[in-house]
XYZ file of C-alpha atoms in Angstrom:
630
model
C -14.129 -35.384 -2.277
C -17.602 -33.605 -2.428
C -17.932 -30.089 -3.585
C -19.380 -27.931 -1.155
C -19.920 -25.033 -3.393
C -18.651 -24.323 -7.023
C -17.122 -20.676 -7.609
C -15.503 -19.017 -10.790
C -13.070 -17.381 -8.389
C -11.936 -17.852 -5.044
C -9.803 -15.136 -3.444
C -7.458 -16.504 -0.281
C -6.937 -13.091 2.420
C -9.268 -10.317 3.260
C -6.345 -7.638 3.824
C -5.894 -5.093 1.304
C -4.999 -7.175 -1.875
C -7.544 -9.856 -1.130
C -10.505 -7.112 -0.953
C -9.201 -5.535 -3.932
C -8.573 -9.030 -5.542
C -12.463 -10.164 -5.217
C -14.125 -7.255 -5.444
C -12.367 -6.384 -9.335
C -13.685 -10.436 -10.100
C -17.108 -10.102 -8.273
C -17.715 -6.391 -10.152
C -16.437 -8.492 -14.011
C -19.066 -11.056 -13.087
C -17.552 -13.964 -11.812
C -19.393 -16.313 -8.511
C -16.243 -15.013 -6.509
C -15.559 -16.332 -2.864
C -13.419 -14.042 -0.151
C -11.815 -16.258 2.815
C -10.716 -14.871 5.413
C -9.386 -16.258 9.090
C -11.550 -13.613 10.742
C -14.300 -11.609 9.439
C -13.821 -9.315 12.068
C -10.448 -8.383 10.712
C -11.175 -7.340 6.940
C -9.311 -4.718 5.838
C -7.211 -4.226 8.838
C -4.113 -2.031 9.321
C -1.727 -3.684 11.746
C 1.181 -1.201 10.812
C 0.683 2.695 10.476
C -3.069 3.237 9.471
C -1.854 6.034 6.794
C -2.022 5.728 3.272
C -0.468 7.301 0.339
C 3.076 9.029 0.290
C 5.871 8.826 -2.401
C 5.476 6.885 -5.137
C 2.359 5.095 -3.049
C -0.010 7.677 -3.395
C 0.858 6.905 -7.280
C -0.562 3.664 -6.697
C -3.468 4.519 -4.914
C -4.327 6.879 -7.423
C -3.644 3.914 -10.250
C -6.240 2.053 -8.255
C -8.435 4.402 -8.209
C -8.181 4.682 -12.038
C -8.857 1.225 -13.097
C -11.855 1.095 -11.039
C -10.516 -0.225 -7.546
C -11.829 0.450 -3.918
C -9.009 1.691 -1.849
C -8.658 5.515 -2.880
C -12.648 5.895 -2.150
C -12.424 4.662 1.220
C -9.626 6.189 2.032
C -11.288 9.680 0.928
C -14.033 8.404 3.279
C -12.393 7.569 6.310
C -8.988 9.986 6.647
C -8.287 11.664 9.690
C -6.098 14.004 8.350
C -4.683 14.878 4.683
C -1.555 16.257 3.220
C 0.318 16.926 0.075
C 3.503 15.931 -0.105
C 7.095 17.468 -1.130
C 4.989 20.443 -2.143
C 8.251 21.887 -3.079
C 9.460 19.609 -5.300
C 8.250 18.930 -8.755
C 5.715 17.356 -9.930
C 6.982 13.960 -10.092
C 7.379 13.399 -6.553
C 4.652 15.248 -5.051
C 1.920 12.824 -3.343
C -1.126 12.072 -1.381
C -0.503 10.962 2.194
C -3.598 10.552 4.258
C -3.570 9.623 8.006
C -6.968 6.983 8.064
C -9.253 6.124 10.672
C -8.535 2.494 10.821
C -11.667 1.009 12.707
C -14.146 3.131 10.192
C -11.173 2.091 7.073
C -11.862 -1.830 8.390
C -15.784 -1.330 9.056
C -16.342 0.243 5.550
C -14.405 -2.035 3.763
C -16.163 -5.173 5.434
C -19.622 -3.105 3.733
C -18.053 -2.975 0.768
C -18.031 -6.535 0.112
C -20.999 -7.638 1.687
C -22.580 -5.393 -0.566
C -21.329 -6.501 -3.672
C -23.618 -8.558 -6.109
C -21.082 -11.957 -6.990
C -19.220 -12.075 -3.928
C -19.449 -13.978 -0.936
C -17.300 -12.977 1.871
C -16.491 -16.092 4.418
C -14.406 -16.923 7.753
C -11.843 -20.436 6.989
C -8.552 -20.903 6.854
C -7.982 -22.754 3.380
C -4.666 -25.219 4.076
C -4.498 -26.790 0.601
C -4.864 -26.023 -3.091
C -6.597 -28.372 -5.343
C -4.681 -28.987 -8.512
C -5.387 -31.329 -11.551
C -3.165 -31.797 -14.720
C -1.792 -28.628 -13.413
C -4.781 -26.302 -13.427
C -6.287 -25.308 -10.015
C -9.245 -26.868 -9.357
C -10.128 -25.511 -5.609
C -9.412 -25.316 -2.012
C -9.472 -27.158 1.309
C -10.547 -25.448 4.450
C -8.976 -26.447 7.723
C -12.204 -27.726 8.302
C -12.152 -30.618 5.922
C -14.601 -28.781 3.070
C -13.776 -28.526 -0.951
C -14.718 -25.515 -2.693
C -14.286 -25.446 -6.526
C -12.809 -22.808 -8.320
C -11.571 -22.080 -12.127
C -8.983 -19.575 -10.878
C -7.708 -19.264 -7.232
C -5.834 -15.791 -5.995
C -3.598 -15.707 -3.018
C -3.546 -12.527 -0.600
C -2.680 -14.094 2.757
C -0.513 -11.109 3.760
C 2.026 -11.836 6.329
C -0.561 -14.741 7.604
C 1.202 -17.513 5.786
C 2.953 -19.482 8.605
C 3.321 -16.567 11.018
C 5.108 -16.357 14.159
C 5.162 -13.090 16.461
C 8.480 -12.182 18.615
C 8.746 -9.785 21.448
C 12.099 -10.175 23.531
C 12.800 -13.815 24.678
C 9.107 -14.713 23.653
C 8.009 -16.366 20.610
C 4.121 -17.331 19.391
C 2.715 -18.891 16.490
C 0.518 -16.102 15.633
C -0.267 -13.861 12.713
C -0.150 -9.745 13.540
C -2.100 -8.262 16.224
C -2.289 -11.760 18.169
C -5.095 -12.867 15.159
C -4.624 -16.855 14.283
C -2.028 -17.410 11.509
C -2.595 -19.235 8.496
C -1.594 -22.719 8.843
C -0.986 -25.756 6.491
C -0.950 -23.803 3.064
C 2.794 -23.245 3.280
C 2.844 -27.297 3.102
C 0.413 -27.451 0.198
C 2.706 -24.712 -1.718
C 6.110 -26.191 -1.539
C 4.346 -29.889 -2.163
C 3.496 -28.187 -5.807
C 7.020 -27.231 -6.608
C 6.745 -23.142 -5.120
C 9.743 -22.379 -3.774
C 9.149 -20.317 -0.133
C 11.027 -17.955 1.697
C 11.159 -15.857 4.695
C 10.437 -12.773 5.952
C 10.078 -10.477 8.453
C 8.739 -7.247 9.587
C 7.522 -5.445 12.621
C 5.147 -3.062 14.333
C 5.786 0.172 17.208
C 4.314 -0.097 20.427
C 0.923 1.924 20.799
C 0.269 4.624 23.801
C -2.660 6.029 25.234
C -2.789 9.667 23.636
C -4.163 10.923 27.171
C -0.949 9.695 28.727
C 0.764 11.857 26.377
C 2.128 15.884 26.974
C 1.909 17.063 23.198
C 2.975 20.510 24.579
C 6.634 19.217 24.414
C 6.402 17.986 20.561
C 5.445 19.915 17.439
C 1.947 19.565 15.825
C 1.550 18.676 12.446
C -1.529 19.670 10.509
C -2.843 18.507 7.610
C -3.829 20.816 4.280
C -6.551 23.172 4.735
C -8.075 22.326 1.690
C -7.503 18.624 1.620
C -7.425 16.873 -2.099
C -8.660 13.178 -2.548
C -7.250 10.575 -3.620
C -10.094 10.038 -6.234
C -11.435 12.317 -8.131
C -15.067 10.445 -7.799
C -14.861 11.492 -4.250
C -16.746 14.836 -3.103
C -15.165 17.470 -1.085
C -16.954 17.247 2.782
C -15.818 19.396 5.522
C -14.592 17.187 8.497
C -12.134 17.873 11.646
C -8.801 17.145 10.867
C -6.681 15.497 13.534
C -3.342 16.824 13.934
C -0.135 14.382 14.164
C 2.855 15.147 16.140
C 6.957 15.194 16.258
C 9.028 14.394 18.229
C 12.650 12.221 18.583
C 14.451 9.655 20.290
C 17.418 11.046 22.992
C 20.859 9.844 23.486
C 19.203 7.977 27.122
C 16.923 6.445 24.316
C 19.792 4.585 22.146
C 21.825 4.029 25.857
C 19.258 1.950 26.687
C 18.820 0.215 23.413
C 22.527 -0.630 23.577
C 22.576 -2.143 27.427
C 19.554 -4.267 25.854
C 20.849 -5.692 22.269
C 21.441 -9.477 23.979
C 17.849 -8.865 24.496
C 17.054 -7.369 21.027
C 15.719 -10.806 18.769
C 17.390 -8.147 15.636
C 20.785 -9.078 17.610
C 20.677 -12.612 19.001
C 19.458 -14.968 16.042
C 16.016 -15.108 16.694
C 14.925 -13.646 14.152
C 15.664 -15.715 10.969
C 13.760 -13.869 8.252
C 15.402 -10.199 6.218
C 13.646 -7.382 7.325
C 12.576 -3.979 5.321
C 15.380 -1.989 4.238
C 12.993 1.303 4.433
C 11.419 0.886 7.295
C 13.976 -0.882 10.186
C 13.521 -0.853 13.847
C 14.785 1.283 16.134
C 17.198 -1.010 17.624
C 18.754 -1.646 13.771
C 18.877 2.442 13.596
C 20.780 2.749 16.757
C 23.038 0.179 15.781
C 23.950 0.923 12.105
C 23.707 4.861 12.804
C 25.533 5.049 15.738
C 26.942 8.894 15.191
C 23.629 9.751 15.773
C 21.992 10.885 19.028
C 18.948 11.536 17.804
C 15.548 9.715 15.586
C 12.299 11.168 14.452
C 9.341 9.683 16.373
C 6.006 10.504 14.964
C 3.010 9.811 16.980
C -0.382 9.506 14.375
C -3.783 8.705 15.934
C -5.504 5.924 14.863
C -9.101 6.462 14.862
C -11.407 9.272 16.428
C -13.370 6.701 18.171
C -9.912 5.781 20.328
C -7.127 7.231 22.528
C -4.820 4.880 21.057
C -1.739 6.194 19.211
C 0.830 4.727 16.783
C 4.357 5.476 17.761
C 5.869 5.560 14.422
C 9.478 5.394 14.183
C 9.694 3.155 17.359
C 9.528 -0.012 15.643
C 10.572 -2.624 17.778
C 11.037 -5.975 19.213
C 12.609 -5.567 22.478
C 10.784 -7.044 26.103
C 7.943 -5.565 26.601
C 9.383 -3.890 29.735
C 12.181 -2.267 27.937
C 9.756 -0.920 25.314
C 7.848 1.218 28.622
C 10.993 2.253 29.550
C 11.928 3.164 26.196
C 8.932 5.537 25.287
C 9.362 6.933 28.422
C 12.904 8.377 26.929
C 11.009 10.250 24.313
C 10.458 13.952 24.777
C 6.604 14.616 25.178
C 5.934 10.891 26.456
C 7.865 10.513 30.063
C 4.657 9.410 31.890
C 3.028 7.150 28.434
C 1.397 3.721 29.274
C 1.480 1.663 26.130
C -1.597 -0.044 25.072
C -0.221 -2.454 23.144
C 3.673 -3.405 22.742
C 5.608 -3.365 19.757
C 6.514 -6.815 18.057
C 8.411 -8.747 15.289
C 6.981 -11.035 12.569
C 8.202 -13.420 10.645
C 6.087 -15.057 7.949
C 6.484 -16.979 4.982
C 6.686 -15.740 1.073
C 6.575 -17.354 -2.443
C 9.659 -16.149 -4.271
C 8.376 -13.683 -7.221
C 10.134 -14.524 -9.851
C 7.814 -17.662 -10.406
C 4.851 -15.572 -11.603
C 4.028 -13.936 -14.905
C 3.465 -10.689 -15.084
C 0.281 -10.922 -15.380
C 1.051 -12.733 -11.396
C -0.384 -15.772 -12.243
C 2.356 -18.956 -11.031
C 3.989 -20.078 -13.883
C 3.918 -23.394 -12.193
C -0.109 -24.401 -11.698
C -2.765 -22.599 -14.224
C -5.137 -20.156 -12.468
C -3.472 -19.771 -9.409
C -2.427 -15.663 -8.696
C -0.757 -14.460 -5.806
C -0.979 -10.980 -5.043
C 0.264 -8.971 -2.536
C 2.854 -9.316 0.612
C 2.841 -13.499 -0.317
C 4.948 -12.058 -3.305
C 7.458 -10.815 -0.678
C 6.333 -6.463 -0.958
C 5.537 -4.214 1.631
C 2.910 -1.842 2.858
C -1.069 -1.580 2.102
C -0.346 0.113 -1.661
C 2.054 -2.200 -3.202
C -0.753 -5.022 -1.664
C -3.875 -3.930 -2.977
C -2.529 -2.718 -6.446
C -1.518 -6.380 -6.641
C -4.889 -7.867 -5.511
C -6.394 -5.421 -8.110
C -4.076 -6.854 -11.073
C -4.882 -10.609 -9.903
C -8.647 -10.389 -9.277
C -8.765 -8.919 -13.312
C -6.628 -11.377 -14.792
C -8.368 -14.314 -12.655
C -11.518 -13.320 -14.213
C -9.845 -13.129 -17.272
C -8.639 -16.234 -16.832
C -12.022 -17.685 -16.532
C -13.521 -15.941 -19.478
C -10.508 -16.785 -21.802
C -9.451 -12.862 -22.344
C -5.746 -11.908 -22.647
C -4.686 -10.886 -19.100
C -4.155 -6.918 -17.988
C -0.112 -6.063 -18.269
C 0.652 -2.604 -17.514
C 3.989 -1.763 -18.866
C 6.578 0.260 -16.730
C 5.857 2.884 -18.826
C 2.142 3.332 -18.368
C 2.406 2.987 -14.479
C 4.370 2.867 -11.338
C 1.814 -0.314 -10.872
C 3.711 -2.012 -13.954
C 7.244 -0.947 -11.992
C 6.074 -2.656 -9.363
C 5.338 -5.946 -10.838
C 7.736 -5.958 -12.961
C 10.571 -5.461 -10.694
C 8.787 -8.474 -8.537
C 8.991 -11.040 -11.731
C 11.930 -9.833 -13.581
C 13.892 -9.459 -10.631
C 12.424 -10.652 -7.275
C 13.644 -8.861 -3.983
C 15.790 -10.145 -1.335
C 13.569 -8.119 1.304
C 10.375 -6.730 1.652
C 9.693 -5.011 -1.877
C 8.685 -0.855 -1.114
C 7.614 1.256 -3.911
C 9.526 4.708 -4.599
C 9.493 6.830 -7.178
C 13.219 6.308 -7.576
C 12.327 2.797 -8.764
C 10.830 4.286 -12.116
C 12.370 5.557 -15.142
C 9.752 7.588 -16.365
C 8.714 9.889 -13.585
C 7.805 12.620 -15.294
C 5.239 11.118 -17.280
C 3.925 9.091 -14.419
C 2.911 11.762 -11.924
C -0.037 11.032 -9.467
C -1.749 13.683 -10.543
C -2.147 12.323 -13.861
C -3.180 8.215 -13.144
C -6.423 8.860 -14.329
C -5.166 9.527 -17.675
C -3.036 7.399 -18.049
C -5.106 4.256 -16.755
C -9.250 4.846 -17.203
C -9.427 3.778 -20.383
C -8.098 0.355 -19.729
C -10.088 0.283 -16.466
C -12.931 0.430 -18.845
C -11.493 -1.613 -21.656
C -11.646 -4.622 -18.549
C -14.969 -3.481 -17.460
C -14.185 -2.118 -14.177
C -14.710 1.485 -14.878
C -18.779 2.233 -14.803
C -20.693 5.047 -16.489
C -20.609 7.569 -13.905
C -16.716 6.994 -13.341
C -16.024 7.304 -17.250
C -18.677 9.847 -17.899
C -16.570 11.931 -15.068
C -13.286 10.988 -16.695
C -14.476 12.049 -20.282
C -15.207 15.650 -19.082
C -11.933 15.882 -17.465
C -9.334 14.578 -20.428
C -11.829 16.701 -22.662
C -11.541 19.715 -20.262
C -7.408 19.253 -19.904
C -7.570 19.073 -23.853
C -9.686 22.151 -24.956
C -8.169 24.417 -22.453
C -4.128 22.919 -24.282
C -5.921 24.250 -27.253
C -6.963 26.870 -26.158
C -3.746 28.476 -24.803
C -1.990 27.534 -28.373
C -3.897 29.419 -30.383
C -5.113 32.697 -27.676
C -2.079 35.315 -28.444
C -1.856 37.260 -24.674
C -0.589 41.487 -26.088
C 1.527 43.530 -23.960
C -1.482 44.581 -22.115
C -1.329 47.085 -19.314
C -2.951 43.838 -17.242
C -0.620 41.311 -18.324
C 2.579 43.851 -17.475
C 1.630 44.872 -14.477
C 1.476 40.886 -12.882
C 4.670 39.865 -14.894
C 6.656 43.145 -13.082
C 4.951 41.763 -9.908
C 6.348 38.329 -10.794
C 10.004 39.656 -11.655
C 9.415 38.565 -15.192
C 10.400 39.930 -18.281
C 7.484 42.323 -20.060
C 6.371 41.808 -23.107
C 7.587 43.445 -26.100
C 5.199 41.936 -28.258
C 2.361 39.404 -28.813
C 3.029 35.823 -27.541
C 0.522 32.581 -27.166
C -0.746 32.080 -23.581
C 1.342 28.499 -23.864
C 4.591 30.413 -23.867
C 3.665 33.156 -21.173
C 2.403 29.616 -18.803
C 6.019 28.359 -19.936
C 7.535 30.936 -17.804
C 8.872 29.338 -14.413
C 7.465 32.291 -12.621
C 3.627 32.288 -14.073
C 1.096 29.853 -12.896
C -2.452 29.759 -14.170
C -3.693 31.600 -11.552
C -1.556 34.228 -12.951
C -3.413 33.936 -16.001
C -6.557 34.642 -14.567
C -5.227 37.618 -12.624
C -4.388 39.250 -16.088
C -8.173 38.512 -17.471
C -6.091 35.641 -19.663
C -7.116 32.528 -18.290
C -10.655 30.815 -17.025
C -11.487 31.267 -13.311
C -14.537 28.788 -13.127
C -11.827 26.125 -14.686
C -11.739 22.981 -12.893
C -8.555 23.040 -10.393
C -7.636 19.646 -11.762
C -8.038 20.908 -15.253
C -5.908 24.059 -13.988
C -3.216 21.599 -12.196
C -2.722 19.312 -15.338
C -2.464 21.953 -18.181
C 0.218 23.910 -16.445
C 2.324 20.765 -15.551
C 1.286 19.779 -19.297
C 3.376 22.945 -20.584
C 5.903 23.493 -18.000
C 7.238 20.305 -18.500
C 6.489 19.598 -22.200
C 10.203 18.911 -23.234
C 10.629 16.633 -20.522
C 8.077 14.701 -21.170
C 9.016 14.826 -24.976
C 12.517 13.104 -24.029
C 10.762 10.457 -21.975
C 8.059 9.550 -24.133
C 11.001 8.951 -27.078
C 12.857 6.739 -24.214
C 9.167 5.294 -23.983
C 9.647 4.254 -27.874
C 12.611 2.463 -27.656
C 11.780 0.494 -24.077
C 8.482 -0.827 -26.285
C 10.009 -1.768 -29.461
C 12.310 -4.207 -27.305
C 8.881 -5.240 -25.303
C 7.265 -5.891 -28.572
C 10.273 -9.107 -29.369
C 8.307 -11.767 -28.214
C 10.862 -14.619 -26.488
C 9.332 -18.697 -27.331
C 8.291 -20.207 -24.032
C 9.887 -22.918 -24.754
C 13.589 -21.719 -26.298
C 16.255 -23.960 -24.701
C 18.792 -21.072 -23.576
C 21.429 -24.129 -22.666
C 21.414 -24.270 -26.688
C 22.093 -20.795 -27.384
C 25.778 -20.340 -28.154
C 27.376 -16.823 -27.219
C 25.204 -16.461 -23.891
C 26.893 -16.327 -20.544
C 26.629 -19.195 -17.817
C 25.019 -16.393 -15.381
C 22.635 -15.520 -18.052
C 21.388 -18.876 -19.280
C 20.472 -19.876 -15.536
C 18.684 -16.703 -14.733
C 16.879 -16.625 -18.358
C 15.901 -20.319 -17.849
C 14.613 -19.920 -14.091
C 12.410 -16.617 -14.975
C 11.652 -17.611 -18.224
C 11.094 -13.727 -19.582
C 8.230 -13.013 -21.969
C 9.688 -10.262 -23.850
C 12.899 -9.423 -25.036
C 12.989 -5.982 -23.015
C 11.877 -8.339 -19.975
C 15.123 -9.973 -20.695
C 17.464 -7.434 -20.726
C 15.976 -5.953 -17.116
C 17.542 -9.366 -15.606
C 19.791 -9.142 -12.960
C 22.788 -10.811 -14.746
C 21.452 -10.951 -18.089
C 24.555 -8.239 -19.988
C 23.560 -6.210 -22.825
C 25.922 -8.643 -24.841
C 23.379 -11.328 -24.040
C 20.264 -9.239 -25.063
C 22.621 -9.166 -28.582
C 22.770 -12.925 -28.733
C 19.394 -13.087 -28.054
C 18.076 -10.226 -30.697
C 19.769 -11.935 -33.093
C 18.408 -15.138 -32.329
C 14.909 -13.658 -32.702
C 15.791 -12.269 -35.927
C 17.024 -15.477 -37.370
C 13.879 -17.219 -36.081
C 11.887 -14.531 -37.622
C 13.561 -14.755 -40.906
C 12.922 -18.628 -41.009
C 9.487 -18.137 -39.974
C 8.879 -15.825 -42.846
C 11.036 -18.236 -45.284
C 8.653 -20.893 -44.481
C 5.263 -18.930 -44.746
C 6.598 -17.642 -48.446
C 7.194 -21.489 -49.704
């Protein structure tokens, strides 16, 4: 078989993962390759073109902070902005931006073209090339072999796709493009165990069809944030999103159609998304309740077409008119495009390392919804973490592992090889232990400096970063050692306030420890710096206000990372191991943990067996150190 070009890394998908995937190896230096089935579908949002929200603006954020590409063009290309849970703390508060997905797709498609390294190319790839079990390349549908030293898979929901709506079924990935073919085959002939999923997709209306007079209008902040903090502030129009809800005639005619719903009469073979089911599942397994929240979200200013979200569905097409015609606000709507079902094939996620390359061929990563998660976020924090450790890979480095602790990127892959998921994988913040410490408004502290430890974070990035963590830090100093008196200032804002006077001298620390003061309170009593940096403003106050809490976590921190530092042999026969339990010695020898707190996060695996297994380690430690001192 002749090679028809020779590449360091070759990246499989062009959705969000893949781009993020080849642009981290094309920007470490490696000849990197981007297939994709159609180049005129890079970076495309079949679902809701929004990014950000709970726990996935964290991510986007974490992107941004290792040097990825999504939270820039995002910041480019949003339609409208908003923080949030504004009136919650801290550690749920997040980014949500509604995106303009033709100018999202378009700039993305820019991105790569103009990236030194990276070639960006239309083919399906149907086969992996492996040798002695390293990856060696890829097969194109076409018959032609490119070489490759590591190989990253981001096919999305692609792999072995097949559309529903009502009684009719289509080969087909989403939006009608072609699915990916053949690699499913190739997969499972290596050993990779596949599975099955599914998800789905509203119908779309024509926005002129629609009388927004009878819904509520939803506006984004007037002062928009970013979700990088490379990205300037530029004033642009803000579209407004609006609300409205399904009606009792809406889940009538749902019911008189479930022997038509493919949720209801076995067509549908693969487990959907727990977070995010159709409306025909709502009905059904909510039935006390008359009413839903629709939501309808434009989807680029260059188009009158809206998403519909909340209307999920994969009804007939002519029950889905009907159906939106139930919904107050959209009794005369003409759909542009119906809603639809897809199933689509997955590798199982416990096979993979955490550092997500296969434990079962060397060089091959998967990243993305092939590991079985949902939504653009979880996907391209995935590519990022694969396109790094394939070029790591190739340049011998130790891979990039961020611990749960550092980042709700490390929850996320953790959970995915430690534990796998029996459905589409979504991120919340209720999936980390250590919220508090990792806020979205503080990812770029928390993640920059290994960004640039990899070489993905340039000078103007890090040069931007410095200023800020040095800012954050002078200004913590600062308010230690500046003692605020019982001025006639500082009274007259804490009576204002409905706080306590002061009685005496106190450091500005304690008066910002107050629930009721804020900075800005500071400044108003001629205490604090107005030309401060509203970032530098945002993080100091959260810094102090929640000091102790932070304190408790990062002593839970301790203890999670002396367990992570117990190395486990890749090669310990758990059959041998006396004292473990017959759940535990199948699940430890199928996922094959790395780390003795890996271990103990196994579904299965008791604390009684992380006992049998610490003292295992010890006695292997003590015999290890036995041997070195004869």
């Amino acid at each position: 078989m002749g090679i028809t070009k020779e590449y360091d890394v070759i990246v499989v998908g062009a959705g969000h993962a893949g781009i993020e995937a080849a642009l981290a190896a094309a920007r470490l230096g490696m000849r990197t390759a981007c297939f994709t089935t159609n180049l005129d579908n890079v970076g495309a949002m079949n679902c809701n073109p929004s990014i950000g929200g709970p726990a996935k603006g964290h991510l986007v954020r974490e992107i941004d902070a290792l040097g990825g590409q999504m939270a820039l063009t995002a910041d480019a290309t949003f339609l409208q902005m908003r923080m949030l849970n504004r009136g919650k703390g801290p550690a749920v508060q997040a980014l949500r931006a509604q995106i303009d997905k033709r100018a999202y797709a378009w700039a993305m498609r820019l991105v790569l073209e103009r990236t030194r390294n990276l070639d960006l190319k239309q083919g399906m790839i149907q086969e992996i090339v492996v040798e002695d079990g390293r990856v060696r390349g890829v097969i194109t549908s076409t018959g032609l072999f490119f070489a490759a030293r590591a190989v990253v898979l981001s096919t999305g929901t692609y792999l072995h796709g097949k559309t529903i709506i009502g009684e009719v079924q289509r080969v087909s990935g989403p939006g009608g493009l072609a699915p990916a073919v053949g690699l499913t085959a190739s997969l499972k002939a290596l050993g990779f165990e596949v599975g099955r999923f599914k998800t789905g997709t509203p119908p779309r209306v024509d926005g002129r069809t629609v009388d927004f007079s009878r819904m509520v209008r939803q506006d984004g902040d007037p002062e928009p944030l970013r979700f990088s903090f490379m990205s300037p502030r530029d004033e642009r129009e803000q579209l407004p999103c609006w609300q409205t809800a399904t009606t009792p005639r809406s889940h009538e005619l749902i019911r008189q159609n479930l022997h038509r719903a493919p949720m209801f009469t076995g067509i549908i073979q693969g487990r959907g998304p727990r977070y995010c089911p159709s409306v025909e599942d709502k009905v059904v397994r909510f039935a006390d309740k008359d009413s839903h929240q629709v939501f309808l979200e434009p989807e680029s200013r260059e188009s009158h077409e809206m998403y519909v979200l909340g209307l999920s569905t994969s009804l007939p097409e002519e029950v889905q008119i009907e159906l939106v015609r139930t919904v107050p606000g959209m009794e005369e709507a003409e759909l542009m495009r119906a809603g639809y079902a897809i199933e689509y094939d997955y590798i199982i996620s416990t096979q993979l390392k955490p550092s997500l390359e296969t434990k079962l061929v060397r060089g091959l990563f998967c990243g993305g919804q092939i590991n079985g998660t949902s939504g653009y976020e979880e996907a391209a924090a995935q590519g990022l973490i694969a396109g790094i450790n394939a070029a790591c890979f190739v340049e011998g480095r130790e891979p990039l592992v961020i611990d749960r602790s550092e980042g709700y990127i490390g929850v996320l892959i953790d959970d995915l090889v430690t534990k796998g998921s029996p459905e589409p994988y979504r991120m919340m913040t209720s999936r980390a232990e250590f919220r508090m410490m990792l806020r979205q408004d503080n990812a770029h502290l928390r993640l920059t400096e290994k960004g640039r430890a990899y070489g993905l974070v340039d000078d103007a990035r890090w040069e931007a970063f410095v200023a800020l963590r040095d800012g954050i830090a002078a200004e913590r100093e600062r308010l230690v050692r500046t003692v605020a008196g019982p001025t006639p200032e500082v009274q007259r804002v804490l009576e204002r306030l409905g706080s306590a006077p002061l009685k005496s001298g106190v450091t500005l620390e304690q008066l910002l420890r107050r629930p009721e003061v804020r900075y800005e309170h500071l400044v108003e009593m001629g205490l604090g710096r107005p030309e401060l940096d509203e970032s530098v403003r945002r993080e100091v106050e959260t810094q102090v206000k929640y000091e102790g809490y932070i304190a408790k976590e990062q002593q839970q921190v301790e203890r999670m990372r002396r367990m992570e530092a117990r190395r486990i042999p890749p090669s310990l026969d758990y059959a041998s191991l006396k004292g473990l339990s017959m759940e535990a010695r199948e699940k430890l020898s199928q996922i094959r943990p790395e780390t003795l707190g890996q271990a103990s996060r196994i579904s299965g695996v008791s604390p009684a067996d992380v006992a049998v297994l610490m003292v295992y380690l010890d006695r292997m430690a003590r015999s290890r150190q036995g041997a070195e001192e004869a």
